[in-house]
mmCIF file of N, CA, C and O in Angstrom:
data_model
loop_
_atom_site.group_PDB
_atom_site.id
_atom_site.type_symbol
_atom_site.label_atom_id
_atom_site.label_comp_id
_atom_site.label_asym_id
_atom_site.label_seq_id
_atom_site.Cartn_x
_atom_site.Cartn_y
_atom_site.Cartn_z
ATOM 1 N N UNK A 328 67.201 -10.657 9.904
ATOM 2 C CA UNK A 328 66.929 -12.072 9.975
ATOM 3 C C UNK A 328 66.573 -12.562 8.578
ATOM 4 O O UNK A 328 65.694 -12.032 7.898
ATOM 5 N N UNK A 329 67.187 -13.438 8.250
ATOM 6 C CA UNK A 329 66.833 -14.484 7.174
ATOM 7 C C UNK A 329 66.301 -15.847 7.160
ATOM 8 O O UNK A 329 66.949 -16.768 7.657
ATOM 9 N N UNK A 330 65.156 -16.026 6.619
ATOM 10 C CA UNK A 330 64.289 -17.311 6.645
ATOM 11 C C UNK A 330 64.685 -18.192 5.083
ATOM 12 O O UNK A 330 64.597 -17.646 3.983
ATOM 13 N N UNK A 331 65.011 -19.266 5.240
ATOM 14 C CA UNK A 331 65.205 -20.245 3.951
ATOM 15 C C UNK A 331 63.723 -20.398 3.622
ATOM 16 O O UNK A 331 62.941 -20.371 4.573
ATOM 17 N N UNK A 332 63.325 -20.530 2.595
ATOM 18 C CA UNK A 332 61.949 -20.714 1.941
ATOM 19 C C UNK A 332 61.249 -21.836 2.425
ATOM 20 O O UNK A 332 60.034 -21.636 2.433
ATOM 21 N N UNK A 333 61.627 -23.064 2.873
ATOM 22 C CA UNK A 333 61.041 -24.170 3.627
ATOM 23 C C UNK A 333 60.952 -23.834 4.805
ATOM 24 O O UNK A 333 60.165 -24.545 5.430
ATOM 25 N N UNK A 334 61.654 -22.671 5.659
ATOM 26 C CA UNK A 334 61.631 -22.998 7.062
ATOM 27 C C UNK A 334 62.332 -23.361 7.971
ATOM 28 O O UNK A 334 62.266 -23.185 9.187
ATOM 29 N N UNK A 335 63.150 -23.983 7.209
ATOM 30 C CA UNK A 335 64.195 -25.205 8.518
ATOM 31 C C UNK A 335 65.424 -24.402 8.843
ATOM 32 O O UNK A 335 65.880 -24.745 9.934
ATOM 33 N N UNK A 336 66.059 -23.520 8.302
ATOM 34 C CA UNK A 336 67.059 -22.403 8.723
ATOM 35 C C UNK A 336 67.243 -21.269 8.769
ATOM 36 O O UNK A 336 66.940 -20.480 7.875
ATOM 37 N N UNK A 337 67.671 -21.045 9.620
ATOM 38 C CA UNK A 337 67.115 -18.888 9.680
ATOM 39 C C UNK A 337 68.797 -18.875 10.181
ATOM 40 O O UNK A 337 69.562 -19.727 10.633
ATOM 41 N N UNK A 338 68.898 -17.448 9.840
ATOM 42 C CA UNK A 338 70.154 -16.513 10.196
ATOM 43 C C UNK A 338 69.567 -15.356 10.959
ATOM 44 O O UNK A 338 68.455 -14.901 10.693
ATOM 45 N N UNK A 339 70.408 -14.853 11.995
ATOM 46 C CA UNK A 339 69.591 -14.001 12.574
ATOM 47 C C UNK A 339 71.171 -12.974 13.355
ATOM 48 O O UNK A 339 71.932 -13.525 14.150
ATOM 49 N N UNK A 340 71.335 -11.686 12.962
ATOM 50 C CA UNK A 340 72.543 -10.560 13.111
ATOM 51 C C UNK A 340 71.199 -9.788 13.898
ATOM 52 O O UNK A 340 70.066 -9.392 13.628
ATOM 53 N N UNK A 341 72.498 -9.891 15.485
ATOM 54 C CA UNK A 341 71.827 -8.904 16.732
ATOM 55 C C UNK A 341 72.935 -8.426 16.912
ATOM 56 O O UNK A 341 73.943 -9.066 17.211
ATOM 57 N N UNK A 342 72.812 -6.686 16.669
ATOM 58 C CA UNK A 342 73.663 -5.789 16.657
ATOM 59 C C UNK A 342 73.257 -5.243 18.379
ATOM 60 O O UNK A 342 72.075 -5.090 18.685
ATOM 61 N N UNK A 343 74.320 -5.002 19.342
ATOM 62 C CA UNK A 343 73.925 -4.004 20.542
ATOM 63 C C UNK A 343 74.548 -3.046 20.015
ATOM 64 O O UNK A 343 75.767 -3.140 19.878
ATOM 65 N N UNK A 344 73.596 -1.463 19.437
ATOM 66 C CA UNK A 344 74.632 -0.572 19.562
ATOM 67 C C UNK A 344 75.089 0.227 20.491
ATOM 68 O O UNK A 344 76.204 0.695 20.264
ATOM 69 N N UNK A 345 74.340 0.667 21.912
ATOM 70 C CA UNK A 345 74.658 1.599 22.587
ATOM 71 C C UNK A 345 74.303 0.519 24.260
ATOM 72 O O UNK A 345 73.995 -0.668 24.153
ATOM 73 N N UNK A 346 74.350 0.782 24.791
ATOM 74 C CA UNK A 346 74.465 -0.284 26.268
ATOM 75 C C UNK A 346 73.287 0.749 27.202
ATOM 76 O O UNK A 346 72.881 1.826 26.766
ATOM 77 N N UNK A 347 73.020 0.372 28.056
ATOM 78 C CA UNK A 347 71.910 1.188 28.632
ATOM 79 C C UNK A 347 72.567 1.190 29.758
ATOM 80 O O UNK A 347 73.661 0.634 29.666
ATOM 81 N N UNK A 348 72.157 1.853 31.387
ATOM 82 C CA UNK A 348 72.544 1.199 32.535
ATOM 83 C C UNK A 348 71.597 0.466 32.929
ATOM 84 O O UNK A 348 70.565 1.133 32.860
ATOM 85 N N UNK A 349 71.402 -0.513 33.292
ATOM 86 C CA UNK A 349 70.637 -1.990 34.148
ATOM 87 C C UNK A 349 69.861 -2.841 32.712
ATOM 88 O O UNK A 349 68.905 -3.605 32.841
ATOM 89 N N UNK A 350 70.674 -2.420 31.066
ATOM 90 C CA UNK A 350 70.106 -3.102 30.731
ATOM 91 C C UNK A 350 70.834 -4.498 30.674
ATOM 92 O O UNK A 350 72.064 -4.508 30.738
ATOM 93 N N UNK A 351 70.025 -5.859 30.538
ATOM 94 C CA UNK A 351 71.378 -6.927 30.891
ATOM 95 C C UNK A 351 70.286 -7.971 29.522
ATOM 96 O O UNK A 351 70.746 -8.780 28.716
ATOM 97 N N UNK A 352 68.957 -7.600 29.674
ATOM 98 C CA UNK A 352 68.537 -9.122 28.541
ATOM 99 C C UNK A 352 67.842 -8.456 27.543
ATOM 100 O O UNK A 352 67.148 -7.499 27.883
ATOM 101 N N UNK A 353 67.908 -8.855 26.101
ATOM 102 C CA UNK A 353 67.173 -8.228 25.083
ATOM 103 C C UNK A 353 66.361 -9.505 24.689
ATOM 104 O O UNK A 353 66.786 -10.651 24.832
ATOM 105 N N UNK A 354 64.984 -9.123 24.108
ATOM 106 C CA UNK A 354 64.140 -10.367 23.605
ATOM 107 C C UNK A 354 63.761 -9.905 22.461
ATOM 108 O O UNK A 354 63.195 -8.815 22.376
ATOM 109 N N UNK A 355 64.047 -10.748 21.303
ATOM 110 C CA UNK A 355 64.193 -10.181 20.321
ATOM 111 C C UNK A 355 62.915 -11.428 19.746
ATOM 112 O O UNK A 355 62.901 -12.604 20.109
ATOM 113 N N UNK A 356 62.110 -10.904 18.965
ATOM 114 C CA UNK A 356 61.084 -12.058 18.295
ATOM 115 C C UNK A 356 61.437 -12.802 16.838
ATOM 116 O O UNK A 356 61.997 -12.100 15.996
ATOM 117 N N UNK A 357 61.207 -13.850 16.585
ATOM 118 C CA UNK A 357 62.019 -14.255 15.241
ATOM 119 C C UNK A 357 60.802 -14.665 14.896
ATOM 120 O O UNK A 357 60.117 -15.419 15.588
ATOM 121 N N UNK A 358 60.428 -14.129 13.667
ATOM 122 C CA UNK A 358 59.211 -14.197 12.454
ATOM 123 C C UNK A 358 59.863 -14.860 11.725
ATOM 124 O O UNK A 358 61.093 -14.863 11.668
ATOM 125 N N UNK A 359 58.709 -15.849 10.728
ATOM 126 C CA UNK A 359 58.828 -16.266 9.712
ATOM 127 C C UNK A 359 59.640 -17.606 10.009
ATOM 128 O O UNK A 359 60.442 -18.025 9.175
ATOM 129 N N UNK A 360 59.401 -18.311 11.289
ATOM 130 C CA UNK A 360 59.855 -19.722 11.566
ATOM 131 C C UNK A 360 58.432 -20.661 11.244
ATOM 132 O O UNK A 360 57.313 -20.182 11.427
ATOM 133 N N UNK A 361 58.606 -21.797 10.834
ATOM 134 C CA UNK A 361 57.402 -22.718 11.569
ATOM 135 C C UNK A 361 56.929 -23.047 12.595
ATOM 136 O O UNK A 361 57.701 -23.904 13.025
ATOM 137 N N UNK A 362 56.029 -22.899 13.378
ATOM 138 C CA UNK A 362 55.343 -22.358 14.406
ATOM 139 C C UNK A 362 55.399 -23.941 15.057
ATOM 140 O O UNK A 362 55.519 -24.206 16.253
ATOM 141 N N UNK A 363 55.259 -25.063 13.763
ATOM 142 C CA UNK A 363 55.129 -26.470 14.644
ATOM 143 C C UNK A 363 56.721 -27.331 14.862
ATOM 144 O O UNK A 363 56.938 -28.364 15.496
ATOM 145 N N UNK A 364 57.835 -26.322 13.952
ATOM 146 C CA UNK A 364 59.198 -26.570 13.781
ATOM 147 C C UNK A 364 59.853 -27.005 15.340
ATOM 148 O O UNK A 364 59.045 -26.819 16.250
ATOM 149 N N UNK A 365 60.705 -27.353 15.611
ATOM 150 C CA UNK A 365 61.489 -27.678 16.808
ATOM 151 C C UNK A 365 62.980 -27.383 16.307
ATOM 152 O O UNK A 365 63.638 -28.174 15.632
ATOM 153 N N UNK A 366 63.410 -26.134 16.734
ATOM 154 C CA UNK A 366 64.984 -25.390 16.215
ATOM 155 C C UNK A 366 66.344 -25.683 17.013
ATOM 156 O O UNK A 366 66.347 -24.940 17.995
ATOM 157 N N UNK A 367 66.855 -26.031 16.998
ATOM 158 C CA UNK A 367 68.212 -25.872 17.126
ATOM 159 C C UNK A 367 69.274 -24.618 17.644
ATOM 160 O O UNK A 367 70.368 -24.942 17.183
ATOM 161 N N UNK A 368 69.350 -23.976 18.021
ATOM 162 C CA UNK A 368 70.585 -23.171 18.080
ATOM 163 C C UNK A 368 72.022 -23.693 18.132
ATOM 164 O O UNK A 368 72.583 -24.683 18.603
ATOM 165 N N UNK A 369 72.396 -22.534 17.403
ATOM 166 C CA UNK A 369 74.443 -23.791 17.009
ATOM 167 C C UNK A 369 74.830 -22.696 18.969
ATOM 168 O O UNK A 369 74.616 -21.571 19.420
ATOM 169 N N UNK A 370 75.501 -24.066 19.461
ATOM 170 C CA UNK A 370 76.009 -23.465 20.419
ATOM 171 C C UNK A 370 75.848 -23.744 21.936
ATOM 172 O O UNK A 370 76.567 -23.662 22.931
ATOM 173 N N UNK A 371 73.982 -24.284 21.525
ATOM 174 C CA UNK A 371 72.855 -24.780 22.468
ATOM 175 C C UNK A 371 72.804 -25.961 22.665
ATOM 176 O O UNK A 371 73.033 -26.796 21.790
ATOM 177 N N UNK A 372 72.380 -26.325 24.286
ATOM 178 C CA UNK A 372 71.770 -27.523 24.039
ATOM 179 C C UNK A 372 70.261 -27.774 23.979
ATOM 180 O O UNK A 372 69.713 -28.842 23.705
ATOM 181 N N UNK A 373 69.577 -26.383 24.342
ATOM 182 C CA UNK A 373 68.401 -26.494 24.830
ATOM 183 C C UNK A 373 68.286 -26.577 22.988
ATOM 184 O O UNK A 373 69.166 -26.344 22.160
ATOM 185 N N UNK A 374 66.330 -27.150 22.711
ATOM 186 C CA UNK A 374 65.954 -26.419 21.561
ATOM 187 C C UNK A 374 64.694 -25.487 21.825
ATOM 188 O O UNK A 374 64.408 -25.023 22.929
ATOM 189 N N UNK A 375 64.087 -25.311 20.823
ATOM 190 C CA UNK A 375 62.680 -24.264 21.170
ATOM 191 C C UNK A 375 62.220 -24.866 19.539
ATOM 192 O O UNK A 375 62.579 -25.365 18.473
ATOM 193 N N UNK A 376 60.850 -24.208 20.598
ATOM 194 C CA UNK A 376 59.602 -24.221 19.000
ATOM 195 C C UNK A 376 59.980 -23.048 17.907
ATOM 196 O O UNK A 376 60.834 -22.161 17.919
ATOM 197 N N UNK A 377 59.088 -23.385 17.068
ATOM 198 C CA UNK A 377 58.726 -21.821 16.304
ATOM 199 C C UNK A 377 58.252 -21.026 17.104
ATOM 200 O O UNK A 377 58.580 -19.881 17.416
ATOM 201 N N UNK A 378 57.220 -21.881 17.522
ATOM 202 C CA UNK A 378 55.974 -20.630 18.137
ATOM 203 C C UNK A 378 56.696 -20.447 19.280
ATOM 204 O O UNK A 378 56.379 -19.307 19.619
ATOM 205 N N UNK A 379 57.477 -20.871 20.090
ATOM 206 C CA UNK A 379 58.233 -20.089 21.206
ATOM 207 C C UNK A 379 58.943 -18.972 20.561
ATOM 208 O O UNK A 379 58.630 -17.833 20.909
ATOM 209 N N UNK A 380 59.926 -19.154 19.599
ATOM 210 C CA UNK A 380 60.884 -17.988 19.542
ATOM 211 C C UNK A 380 59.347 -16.848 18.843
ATOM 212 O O UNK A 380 59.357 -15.627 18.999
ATOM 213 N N UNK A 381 58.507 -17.389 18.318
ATOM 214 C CA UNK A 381 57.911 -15.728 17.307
ATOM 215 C C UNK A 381 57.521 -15.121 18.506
ATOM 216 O O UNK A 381 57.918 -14.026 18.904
ATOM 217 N N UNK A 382 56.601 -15.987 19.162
ATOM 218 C CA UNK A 382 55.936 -15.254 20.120
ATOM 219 C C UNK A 382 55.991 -14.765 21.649
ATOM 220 O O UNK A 382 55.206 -14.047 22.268
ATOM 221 N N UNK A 383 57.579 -15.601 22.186
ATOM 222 C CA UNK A 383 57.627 -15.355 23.324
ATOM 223 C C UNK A 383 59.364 -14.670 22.982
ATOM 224 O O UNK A 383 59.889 -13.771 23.639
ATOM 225 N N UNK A 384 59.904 -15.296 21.953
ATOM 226 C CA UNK A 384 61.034 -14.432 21.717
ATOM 227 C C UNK A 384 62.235 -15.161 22.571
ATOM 228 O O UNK A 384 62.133 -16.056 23.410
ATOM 229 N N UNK A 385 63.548 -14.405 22.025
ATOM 230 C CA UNK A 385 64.487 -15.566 22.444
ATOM 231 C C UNK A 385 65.720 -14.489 23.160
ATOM 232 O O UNK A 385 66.118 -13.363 22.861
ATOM 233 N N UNK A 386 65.918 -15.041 23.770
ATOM 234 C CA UNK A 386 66.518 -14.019 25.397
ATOM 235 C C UNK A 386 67.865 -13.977 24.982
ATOM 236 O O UNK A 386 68.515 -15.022 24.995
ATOM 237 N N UNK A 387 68.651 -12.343 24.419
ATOM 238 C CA UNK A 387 69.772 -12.291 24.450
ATOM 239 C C UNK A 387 70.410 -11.608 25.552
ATOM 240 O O UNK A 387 69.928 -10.491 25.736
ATOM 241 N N UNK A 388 71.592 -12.011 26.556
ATOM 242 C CA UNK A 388 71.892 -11.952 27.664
ATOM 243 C C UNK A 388 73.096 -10.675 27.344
ATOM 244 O O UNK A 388 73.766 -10.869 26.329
ATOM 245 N N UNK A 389 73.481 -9.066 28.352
ATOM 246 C CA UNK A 389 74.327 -9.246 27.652
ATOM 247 C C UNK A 389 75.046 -8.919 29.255
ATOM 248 O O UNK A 389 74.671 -8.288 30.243
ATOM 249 N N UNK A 390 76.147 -9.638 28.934
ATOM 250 C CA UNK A 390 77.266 -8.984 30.702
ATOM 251 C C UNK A 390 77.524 -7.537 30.949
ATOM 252 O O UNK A 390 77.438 -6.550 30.218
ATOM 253 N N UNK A 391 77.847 -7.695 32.128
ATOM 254 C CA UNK A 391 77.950 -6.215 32.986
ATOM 255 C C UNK A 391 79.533 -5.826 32.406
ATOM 256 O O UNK A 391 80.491 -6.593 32.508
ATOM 257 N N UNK A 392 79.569 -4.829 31.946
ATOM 258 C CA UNK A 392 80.851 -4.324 31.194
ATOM 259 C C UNK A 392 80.971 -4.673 30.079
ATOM 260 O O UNK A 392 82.120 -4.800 29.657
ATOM 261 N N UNK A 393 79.679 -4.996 29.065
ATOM 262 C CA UNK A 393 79.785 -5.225 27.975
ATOM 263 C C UNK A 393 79.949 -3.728 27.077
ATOM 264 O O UNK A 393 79.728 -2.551 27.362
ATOM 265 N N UNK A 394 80.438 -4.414 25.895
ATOM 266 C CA UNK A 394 81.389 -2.938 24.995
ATOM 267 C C UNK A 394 80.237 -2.407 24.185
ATOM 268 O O UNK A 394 79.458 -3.359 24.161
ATOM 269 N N UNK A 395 79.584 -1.218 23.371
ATOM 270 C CA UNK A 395 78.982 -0.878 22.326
ATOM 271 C C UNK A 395 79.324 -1.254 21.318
ATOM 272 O O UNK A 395 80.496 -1.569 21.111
ATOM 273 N N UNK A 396 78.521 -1.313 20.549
ATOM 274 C CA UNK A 396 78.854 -1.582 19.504
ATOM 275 C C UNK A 396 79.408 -2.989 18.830
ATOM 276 O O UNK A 396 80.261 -3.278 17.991
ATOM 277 N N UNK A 397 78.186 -3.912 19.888
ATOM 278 C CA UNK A 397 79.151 -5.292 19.515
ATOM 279 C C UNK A 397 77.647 -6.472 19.098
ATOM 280 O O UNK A 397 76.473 -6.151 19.281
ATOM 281 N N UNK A 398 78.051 -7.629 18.606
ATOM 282 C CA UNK A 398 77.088 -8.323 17.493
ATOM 283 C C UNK A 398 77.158 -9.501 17.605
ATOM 284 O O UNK A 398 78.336 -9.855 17.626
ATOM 285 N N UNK A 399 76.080 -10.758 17.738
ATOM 286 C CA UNK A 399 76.247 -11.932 17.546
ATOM 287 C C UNK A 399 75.439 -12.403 16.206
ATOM 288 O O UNK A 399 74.533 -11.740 15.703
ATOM 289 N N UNK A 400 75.870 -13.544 15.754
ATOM 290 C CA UNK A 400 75.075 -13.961 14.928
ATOM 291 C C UNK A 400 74.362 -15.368 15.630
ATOM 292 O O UNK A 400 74.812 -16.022 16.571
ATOM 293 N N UNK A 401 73.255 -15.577 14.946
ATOM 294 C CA UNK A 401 72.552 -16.824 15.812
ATOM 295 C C UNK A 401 72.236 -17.707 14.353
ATOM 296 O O UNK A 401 72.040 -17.234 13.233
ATOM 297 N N UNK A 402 72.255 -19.064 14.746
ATOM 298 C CA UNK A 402 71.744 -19.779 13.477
ATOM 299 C C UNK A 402 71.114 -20.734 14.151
ATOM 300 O O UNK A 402 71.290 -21.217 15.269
ATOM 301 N N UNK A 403 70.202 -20.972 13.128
ATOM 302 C CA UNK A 403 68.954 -21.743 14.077
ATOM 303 C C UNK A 403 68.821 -23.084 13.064
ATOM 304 O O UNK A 403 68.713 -22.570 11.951
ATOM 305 N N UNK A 404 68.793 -24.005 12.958
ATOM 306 C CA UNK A 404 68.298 -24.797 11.884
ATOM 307 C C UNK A 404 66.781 -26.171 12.603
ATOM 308 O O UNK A 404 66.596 -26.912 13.568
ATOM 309 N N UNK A 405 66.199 -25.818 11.530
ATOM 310 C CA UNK A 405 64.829 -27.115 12.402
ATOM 311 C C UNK A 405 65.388 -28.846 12.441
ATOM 312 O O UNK A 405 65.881 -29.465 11.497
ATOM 313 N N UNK A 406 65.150 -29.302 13.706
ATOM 314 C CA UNK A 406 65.648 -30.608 13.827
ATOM 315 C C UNK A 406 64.286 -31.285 13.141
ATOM 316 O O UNK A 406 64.416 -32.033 12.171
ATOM 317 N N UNK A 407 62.963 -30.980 13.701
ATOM 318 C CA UNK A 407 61.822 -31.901 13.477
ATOM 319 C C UNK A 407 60.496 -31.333 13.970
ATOM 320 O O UNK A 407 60.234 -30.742 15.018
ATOM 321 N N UNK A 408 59.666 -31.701 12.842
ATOM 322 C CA UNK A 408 58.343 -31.397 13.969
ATOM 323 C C UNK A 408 57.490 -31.895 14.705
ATOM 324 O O UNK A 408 57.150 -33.078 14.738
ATOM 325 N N UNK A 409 56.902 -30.598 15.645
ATOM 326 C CA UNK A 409 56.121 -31.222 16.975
ATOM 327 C C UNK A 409 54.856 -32.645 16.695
ATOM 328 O O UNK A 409 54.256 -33.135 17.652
#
């Protein structure tokens, strides 16, 4: 994960490498957001806080017959704060 020095955009590479059986959601925590920020995801309509994604973490889903060895990237940019 990469944080821009102000805050307002992060990059974030979630690698699955190996698949589990019954695993289906990963929650992955994203540090180093602004906690009072309100983010964006490209893709989303919902948004979230900072302090949602550090501390409650942000739910990657993955389907039943999903492959190893496979990767999303997430980009988050801050619309505004709380």
């Amino acid at each position: 994960m990469v944080v821009s020095k102000d805050k307002k955009e992060a990059l974030v590479t979630f690698i699955h490498v190996l698949l589990h059986p019954g695993e289906f959601v990963h929650i992955i925590h994203l540090m180093g957001l602004n906690p009072d920020g309100v983010y964006n995801i490209d893709g989303e309509v919902r948004t979230y806080t900072g302090e949602e994604l550090m501390y409650g973490g942000y739910r990657i889903c993955t389907s039943w017959g999903g492959n190893d060895f496979t990767g999303q990237i997430i980009h988050l940019v801050q619309t505004l704060d709380r």
